Short mmCIF file of C-alpha atoms (C1' of nucleotides) in Angstrom, two decimals:
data_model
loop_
_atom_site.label_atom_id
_atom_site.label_comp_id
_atom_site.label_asym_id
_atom_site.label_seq_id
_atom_site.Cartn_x
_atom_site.Cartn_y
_atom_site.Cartn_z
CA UNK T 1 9.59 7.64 -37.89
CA UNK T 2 8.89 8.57 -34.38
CA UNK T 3 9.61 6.59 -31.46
CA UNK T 4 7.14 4.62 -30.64
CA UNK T 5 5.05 5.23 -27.29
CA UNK T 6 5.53 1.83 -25.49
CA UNK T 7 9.21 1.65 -26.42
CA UNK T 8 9.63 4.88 -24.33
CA UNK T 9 7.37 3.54 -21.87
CA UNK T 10 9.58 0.82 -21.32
CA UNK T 11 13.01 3.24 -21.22
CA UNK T 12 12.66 4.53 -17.43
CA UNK T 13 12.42 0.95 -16.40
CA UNK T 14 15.36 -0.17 -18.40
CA UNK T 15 16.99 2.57 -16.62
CA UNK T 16 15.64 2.14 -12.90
CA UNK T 17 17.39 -1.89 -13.63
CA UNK T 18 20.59 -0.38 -14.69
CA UNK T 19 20.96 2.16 -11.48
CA UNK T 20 20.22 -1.00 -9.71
CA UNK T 21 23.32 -3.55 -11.44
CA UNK T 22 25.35 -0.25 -10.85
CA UNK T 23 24.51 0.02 -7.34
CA UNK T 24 25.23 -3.72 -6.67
CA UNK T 25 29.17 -3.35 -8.37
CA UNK T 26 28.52 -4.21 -11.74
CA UNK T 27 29.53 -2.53 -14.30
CA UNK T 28 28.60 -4.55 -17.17
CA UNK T 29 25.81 -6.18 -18.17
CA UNK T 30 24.10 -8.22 -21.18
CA UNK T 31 20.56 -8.00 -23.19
CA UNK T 32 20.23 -11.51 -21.66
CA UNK T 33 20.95 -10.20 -17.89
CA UNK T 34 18.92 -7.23 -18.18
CA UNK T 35 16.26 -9.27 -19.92
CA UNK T 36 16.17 -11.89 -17.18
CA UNK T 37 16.31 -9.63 -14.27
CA UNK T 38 12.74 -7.84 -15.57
CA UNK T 39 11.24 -10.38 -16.82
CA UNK T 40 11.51 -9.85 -20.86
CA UNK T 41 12.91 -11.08 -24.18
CA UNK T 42 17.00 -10.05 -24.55
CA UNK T 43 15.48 -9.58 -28.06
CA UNK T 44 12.71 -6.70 -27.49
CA UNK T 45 15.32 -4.88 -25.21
CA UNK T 46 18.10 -4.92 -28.12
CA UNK T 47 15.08 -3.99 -30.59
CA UNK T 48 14.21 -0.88 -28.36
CA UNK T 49 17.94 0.86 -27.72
CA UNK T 50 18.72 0.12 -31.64
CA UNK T 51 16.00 3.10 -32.25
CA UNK T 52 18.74 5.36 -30.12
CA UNK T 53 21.84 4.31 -31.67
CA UNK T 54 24.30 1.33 -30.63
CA UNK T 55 25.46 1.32 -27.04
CA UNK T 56 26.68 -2.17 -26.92
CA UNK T 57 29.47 -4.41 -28.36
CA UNK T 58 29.49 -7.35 -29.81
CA UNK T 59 30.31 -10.67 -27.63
CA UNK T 60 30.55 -8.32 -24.11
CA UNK T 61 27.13 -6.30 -24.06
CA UNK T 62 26.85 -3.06 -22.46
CA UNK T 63 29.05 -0.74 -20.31
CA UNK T 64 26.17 -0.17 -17.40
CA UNK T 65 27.47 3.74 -17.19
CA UNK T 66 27.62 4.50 -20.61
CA UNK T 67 24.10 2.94 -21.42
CA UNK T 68 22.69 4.94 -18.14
CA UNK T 69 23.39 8.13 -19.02
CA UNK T 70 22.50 8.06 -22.42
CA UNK T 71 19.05 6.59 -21.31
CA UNK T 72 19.06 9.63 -19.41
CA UNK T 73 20.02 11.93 -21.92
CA UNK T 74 16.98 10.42 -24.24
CA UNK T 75 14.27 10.44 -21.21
CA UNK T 76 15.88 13.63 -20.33
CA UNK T 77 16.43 12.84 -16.48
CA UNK T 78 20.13 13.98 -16.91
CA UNK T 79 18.97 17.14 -15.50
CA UNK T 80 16.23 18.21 -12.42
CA UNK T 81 12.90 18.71 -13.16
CA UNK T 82 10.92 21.27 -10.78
CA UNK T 83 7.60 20.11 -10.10
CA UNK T 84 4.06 21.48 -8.50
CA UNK T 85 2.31 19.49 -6.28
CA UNK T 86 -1.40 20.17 -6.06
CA UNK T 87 -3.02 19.14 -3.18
CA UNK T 88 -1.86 19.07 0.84
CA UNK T 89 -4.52 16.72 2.22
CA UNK T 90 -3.05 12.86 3.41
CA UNK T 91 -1.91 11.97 0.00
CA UNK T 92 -0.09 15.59 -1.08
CA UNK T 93 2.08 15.21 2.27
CA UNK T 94 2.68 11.57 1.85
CA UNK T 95 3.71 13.09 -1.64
CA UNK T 96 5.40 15.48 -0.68
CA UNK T 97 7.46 13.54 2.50
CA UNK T 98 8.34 10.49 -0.61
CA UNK T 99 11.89 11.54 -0.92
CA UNK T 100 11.99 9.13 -3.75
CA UNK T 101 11.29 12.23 -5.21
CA UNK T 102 14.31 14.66 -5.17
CA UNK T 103 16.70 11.49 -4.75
CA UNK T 104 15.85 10.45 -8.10
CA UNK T 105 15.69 14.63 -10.23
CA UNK T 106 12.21 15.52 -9.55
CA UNK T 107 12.09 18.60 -7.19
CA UNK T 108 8.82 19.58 -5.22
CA UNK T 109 9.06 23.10 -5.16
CA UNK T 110 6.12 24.47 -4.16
CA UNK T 111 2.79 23.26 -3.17
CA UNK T 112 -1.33 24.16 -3.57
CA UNK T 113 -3.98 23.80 -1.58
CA UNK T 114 -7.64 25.54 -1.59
CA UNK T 115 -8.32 24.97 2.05
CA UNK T 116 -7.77 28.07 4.11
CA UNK T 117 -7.06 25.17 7.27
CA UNK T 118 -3.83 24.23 4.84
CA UNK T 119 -2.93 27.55 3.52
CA UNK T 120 -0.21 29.07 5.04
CA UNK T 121 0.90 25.74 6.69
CA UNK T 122 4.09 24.32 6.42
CA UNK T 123 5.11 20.76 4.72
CA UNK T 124 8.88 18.97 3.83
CA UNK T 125 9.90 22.73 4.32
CA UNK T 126 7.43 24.39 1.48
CA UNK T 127 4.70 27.29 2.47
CA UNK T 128 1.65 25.65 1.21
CA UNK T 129 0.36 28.11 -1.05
CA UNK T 130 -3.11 29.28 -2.03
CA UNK T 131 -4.60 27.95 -5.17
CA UNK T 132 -5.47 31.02 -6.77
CA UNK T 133 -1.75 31.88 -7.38
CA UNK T 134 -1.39 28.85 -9.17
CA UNK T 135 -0.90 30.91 -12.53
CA UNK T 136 1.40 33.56 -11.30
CA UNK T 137 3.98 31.25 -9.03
CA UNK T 138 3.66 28.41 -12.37
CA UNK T 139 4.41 31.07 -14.50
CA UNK T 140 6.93 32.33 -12.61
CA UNK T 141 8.93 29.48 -11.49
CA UNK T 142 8.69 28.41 -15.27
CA UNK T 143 7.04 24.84 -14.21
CA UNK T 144 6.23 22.29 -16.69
CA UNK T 145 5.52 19.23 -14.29
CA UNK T 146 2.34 18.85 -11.76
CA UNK T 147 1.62 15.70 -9.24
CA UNK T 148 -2.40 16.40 -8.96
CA UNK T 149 -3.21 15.04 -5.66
CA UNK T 150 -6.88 16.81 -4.95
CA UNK T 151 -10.35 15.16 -4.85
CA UNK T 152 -11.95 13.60 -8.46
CA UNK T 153 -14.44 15.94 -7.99
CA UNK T 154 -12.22 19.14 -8.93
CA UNK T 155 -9.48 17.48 -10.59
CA UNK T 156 -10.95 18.45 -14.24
CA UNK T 157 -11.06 21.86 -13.53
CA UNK T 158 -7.59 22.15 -11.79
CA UNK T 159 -6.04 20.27 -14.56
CA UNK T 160 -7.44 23.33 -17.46
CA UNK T 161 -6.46 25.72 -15.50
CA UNK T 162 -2.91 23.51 -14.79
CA UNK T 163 -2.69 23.59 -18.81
CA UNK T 164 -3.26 27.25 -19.36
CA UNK T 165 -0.29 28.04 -17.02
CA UNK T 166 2.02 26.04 -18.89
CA UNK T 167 1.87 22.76 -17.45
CA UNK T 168 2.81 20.15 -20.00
CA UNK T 169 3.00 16.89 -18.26
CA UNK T 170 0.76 15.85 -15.21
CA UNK T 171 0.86 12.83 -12.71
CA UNK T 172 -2.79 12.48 -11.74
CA UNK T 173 -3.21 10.59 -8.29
CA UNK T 174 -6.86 11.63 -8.58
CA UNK T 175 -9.07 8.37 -9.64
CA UNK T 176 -10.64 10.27 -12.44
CA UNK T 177 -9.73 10.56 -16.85
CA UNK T 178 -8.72 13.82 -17.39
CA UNK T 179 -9.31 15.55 -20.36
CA UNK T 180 -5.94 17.68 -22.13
CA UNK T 181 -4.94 18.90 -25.04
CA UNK T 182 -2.38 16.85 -27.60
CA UNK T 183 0.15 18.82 -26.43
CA UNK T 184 -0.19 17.76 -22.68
CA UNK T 185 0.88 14.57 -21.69
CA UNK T 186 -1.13 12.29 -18.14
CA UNK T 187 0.13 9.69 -16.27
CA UNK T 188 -1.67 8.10 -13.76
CA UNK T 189 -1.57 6.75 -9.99
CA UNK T 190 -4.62 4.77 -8.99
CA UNK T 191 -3.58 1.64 -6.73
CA UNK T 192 -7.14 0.30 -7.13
CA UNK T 193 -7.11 0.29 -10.99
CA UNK T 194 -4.35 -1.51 -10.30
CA UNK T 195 -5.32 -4.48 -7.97
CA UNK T 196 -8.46 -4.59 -10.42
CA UNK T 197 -6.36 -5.56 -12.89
CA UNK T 198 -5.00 -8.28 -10.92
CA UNK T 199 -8.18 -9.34 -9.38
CA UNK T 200 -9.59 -11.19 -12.84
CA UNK T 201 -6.85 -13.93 -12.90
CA UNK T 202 -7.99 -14.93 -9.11
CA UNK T 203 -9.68 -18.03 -9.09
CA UNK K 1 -8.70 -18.28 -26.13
CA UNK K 2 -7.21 -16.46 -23.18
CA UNK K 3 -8.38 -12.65 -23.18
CA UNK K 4 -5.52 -10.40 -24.03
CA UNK K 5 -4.08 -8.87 -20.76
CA UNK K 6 -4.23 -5.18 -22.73
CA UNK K 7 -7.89 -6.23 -22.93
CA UNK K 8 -8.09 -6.78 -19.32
CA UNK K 9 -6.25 -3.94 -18.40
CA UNK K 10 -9.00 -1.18 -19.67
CA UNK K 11 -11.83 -2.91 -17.90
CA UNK K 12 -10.92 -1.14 -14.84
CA UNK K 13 -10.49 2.28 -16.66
CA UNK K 14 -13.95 1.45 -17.97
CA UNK K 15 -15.71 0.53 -14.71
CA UNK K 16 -14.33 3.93 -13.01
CA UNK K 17 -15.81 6.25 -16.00
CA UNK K 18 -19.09 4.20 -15.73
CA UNK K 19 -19.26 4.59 -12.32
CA UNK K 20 -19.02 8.02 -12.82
CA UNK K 21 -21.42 8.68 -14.66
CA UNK K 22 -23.77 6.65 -12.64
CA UNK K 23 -22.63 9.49 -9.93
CA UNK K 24 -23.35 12.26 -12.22
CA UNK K 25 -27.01 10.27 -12.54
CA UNK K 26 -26.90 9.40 -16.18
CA UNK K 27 -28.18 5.46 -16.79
CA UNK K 28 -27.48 4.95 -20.42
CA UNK K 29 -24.26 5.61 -22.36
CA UNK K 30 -22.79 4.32 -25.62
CA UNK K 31 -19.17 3.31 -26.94
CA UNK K 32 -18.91 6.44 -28.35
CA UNK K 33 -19.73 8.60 -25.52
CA UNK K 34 -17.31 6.61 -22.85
CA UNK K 35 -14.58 6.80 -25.79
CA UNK K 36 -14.58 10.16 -26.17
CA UNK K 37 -14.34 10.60 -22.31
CA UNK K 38 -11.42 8.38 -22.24
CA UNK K 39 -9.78 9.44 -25.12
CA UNK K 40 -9.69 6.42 -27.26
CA UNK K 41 -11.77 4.38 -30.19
CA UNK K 42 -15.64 3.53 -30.12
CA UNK K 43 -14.23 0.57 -31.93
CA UNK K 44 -12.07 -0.47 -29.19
CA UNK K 45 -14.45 -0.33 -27.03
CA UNK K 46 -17.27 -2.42 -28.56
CA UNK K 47 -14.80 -5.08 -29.00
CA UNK K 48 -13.06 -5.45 -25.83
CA UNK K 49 -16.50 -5.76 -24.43
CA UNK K 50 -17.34 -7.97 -27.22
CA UNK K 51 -14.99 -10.67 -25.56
CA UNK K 52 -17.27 -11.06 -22.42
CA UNK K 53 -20.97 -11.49 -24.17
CA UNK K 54 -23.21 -8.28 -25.57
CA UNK K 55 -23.75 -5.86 -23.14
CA UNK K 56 -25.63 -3.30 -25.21
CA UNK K 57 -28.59 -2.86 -27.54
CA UNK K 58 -28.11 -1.27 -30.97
CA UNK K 59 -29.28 1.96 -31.42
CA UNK K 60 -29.37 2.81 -27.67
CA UNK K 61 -26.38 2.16 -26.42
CA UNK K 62 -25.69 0.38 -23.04
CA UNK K 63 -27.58 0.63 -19.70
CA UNK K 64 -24.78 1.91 -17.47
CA UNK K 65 -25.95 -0.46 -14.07
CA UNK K 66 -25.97 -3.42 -16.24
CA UNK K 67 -22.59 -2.94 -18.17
CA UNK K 68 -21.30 -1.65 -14.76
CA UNK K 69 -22.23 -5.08 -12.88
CA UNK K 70 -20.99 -7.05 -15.24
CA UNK K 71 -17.45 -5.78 -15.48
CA UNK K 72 -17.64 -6.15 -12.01
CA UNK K 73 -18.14 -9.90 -12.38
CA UNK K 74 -15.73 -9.93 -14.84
CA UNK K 75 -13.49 -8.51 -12.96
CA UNK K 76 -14.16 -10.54 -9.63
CA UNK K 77 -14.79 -6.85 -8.42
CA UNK K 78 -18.39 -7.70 -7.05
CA UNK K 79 -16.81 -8.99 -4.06
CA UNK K 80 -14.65 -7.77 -1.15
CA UNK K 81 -11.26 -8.22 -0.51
CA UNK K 82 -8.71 -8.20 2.34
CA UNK K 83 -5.64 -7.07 1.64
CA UNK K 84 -2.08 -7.48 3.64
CA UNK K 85 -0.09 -3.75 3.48
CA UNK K 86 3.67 -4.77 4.36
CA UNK K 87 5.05 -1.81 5.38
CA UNK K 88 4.33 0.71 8.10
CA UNK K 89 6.83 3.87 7.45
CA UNK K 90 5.58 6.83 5.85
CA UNK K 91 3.99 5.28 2.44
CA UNK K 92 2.45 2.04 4.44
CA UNK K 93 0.95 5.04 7.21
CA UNK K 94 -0.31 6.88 4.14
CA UNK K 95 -1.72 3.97 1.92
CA UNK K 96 -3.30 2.65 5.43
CA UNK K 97 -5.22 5.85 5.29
CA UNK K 98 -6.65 6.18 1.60
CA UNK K 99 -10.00 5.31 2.44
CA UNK K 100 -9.80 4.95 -1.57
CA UNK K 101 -9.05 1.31 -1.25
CA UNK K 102 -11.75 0.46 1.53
CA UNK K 103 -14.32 2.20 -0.72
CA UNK K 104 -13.64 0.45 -3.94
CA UNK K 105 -13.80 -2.96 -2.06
CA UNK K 106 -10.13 -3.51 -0.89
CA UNK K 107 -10.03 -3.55 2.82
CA UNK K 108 -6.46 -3.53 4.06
CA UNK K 109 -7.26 -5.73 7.24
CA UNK K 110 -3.54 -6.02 8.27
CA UNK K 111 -0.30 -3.95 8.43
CA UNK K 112 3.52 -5.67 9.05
CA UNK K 113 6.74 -3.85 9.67
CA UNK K 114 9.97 -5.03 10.62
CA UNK K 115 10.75 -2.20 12.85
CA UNK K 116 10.36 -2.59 17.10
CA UNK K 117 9.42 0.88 16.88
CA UNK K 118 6.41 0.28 14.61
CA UNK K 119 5.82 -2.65 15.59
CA UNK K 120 2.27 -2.14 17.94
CA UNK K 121 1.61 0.86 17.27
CA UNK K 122 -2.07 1.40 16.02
CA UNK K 123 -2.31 3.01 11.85
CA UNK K 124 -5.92 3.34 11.00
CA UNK K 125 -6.91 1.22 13.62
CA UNK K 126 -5.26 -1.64 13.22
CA UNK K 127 -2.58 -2.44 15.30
CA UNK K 128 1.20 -3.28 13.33
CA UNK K 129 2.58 -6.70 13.38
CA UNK K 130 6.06 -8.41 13.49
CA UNK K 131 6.79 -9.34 10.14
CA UNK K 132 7.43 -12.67 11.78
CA UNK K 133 3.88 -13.05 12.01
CA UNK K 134 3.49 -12.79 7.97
CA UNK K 135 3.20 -16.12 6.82
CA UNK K 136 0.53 -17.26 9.87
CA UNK K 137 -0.81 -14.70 9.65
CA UNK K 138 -1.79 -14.36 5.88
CA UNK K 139 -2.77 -18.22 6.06
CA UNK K 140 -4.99 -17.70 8.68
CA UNK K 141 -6.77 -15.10 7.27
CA UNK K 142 -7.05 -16.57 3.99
CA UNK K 143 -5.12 -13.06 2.15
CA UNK K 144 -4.20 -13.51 -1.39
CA UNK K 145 -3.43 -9.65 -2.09
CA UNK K 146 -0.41 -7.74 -0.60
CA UNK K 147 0.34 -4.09 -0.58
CA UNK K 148 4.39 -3.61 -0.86
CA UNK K 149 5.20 -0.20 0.75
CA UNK K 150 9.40 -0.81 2.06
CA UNK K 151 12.03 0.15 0.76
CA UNK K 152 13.57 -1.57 -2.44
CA UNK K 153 16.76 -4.07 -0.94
CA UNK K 154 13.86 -5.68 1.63
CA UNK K 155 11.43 -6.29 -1.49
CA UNK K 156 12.05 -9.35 -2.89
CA UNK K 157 12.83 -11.49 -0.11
CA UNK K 158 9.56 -10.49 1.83
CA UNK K 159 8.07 -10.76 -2.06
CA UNK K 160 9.35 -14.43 -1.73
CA UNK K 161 8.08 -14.99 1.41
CA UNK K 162 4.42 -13.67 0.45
CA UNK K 163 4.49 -15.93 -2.10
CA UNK K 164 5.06 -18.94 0.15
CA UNK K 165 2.55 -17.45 2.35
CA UNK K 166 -0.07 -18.01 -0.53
CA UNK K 167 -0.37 -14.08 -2.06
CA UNK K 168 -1.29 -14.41 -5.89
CA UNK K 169 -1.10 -10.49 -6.14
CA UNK K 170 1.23 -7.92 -5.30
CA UNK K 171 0.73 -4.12 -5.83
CA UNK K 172 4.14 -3.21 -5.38
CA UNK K 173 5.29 0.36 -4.86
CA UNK K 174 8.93 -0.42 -4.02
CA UNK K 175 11.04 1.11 -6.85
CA UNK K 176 12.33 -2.30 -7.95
CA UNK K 177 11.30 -5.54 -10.50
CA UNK K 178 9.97 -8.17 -8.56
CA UNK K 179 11.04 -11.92 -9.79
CA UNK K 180 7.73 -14.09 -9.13
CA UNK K 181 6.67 -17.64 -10.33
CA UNK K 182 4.18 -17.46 -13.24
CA UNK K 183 0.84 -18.06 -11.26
CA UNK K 184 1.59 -14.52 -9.24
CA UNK K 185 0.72 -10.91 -10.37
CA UNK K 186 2.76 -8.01 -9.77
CA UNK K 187 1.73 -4.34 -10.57
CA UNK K 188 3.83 -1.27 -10.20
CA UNK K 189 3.38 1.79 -8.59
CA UNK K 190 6.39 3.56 -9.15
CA UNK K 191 5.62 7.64 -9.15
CA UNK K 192 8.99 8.43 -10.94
CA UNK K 193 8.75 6.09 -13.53
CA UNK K 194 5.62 7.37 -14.60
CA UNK K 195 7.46 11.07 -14.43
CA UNK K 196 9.88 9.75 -16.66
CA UNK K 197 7.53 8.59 -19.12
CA UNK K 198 6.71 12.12 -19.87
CA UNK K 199 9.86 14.24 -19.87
CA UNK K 200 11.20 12.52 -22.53
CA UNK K 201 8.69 14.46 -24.92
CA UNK K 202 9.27 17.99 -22.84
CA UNK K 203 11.10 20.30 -25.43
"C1'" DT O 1 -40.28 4.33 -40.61
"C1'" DA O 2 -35.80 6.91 -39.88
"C1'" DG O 3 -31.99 7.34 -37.04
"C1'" DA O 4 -28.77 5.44 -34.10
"C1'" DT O 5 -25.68 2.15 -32.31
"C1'" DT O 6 -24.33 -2.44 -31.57
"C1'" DG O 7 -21.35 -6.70 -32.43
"C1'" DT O 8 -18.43 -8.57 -35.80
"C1'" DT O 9 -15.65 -9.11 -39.87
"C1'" DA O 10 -11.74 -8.31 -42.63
"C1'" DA O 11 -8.10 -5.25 -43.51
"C1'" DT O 12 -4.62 -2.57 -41.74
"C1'" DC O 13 -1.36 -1.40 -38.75
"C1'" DG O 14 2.12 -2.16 -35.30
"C1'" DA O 15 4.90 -4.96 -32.03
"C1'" DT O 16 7.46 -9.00 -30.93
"C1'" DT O 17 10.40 -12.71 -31.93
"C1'" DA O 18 13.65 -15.79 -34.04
"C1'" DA O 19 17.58 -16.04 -36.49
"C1'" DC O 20 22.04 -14.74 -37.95
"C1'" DA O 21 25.86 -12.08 -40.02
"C1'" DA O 22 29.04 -9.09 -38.02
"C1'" DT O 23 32.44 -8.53 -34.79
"C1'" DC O 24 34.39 -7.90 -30.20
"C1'" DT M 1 40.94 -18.78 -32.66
"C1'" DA M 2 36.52 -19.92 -30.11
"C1'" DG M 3 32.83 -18.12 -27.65
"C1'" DA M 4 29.70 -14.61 -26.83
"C1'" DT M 5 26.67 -10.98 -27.86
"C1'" DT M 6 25.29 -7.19 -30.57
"C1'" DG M 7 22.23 -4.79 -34.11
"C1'" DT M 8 19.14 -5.82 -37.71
"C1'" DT M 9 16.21 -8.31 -40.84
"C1'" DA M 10 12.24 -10.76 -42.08
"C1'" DA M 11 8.62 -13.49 -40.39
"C1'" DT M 12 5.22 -14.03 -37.11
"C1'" DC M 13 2.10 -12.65 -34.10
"C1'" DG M 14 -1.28 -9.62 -32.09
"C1'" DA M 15 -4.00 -5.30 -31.71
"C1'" DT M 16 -6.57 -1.65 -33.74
"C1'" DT M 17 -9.59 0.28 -36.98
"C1'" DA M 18 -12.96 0.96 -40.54
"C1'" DA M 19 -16.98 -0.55 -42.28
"C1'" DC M 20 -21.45 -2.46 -42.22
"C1'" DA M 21 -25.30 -5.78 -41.62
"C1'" DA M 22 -28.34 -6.41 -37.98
"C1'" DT M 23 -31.64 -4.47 -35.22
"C1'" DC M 24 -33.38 -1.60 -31.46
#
DNA sequence: TAGATTGTTAATCGATTAACAATC
DNA sequence: TAGATTGTTAATCGATTAACAATC
């Protein structure tokens, strides 16, 4: 019935390959191109749009800008996305500096920090803002989307009260599980669970 | 024969929780307990482990040191490793300075930029090198691990050239698919993709 | 002993793939 | 028309789960 996770998992990257062909000229592509270029079967890419509808035709493929935007439309990325960043140590400004950001719909538009040092200080433009009015300026702003970039040590805590402000989806750069409800949905950014993963196939 | 990759992908995410609660001072845990901290199966648990030997003792659970140690074997984790970051702009400055990486046993022991403005300036103390120097360099120093932090149209061709110069694993946070030959490993760390993962279930 | 938890089996569930009719 | 590629089906393959004997 519903979609399953992984297929969706795999949607953004499907899409990040089809900005690409469009930014090299293209303007048509295949299940066999696309398939090739990441590194996948034409066959489990054709299986995963068919749960959206049909976007391609038979003997040409796919017109690169009509597939893109209705990826977007189904990832909902046709729009911007405000987000809260939570933390303004090394990693929250290297956050908040990655222009990837904004280029690609997600807006940092405002930014925590529980240090009195970082209060008050200014970063890519934004007021860093105490972490007690985390509720209020959420609430206000009507922000659904937090990059948690604070020490494992606090990250728990941040994230409940993160939750109970409305926060519904959270990047977590923090090396740490975080517990959330069903309703809230974690991602996360740990370069070292990463290379570990890697690591077992060295000889 | 082979261990599923899935299966070697938690072992990571299963060292990190039992090294945390080794921090928090606890010395025995059980499938059950580390599954409800990372939100998934008992079940799952006892088998994945169940593909590396028999780590625990019925009715006690496992002793965390023990079970820790051994996925660090496993996981070729025991050891340190030196690491190449190629990159020095404002994501190569900011990985150089995650003392995460040092402190989980990946020492990043040299830094490579293209740029005559980077190039000898000092990031973390190590001073940044031609990317002309990769390929001696790496050799010389034996590196099989490289950190990818420029931007996306440079990241294959230096990916190709790392490969020549002997890297088996790439952790690449250029927003782009990386073609490699079988016997190399390349993980993502793409922040937007992972934001894009969860907005398709916003309302 | 009684209670708890492992490691493992078999069943279930889900994902991937190969193949091909449809059709551009 | 001939060639190419889609969307979909059914088969295969692989992963997860429930259950439980073994045993600490």
């Amino acid at each position: 019935m519903s979609i399953p996770t992984i297929v969706i998992n795999r949607l953004p990257v499907y899409l990040r390959e089809l900005l690409r062909l469009e930014a090299e000229g293209q303007s048509v592509t295949s299940s066999q191109e696309l398939a090739r270029r990441l590194g996948m079967s034409s066959a489990q890419i054709r299986k995963d749009l068919s749960h959206f509808g049909e976007f391609g035709k038979q003997g040409t493929g796919y017109r690169i800008d009509f597939l893109r935007q209705h990826l977007q439309k189904i990832l909902k990325v046709e729009r911007e996305w405000d987000v809260a960043l939570i933390g303004a140590g090394d990693l929250g400004q290297a956050i908040a500096h990655n222009n990837s950001f904004a280029a690609r719909g997600f807006r940092i538009t405002c930014i925590f920090d529980s240090s009195s040092a970082r209060i008050g200080t200014t970063i890519a433009k934004l007021v860093v803002q105490s972490t007690d009015l985390l509720e209020v300026t959420l609430r206000e702003k009507n922000i659904r989307i937090g990059l948690l970039a604070i020490p494992a040590e606090h990250a728990q805590k941040v994230t409940d009260r993160l939750v109970k402000a409305g926060i519904v989806s959270i990047l977590n750069y923090a090396p740490v599980n975080l517990s959330v409800p069903e309703t809230v949905r974690v991602q996360y950014m740990d370069p070292v669970i990463q290379l570990q993963r890697m690591t077992y196939y060295h000889l």
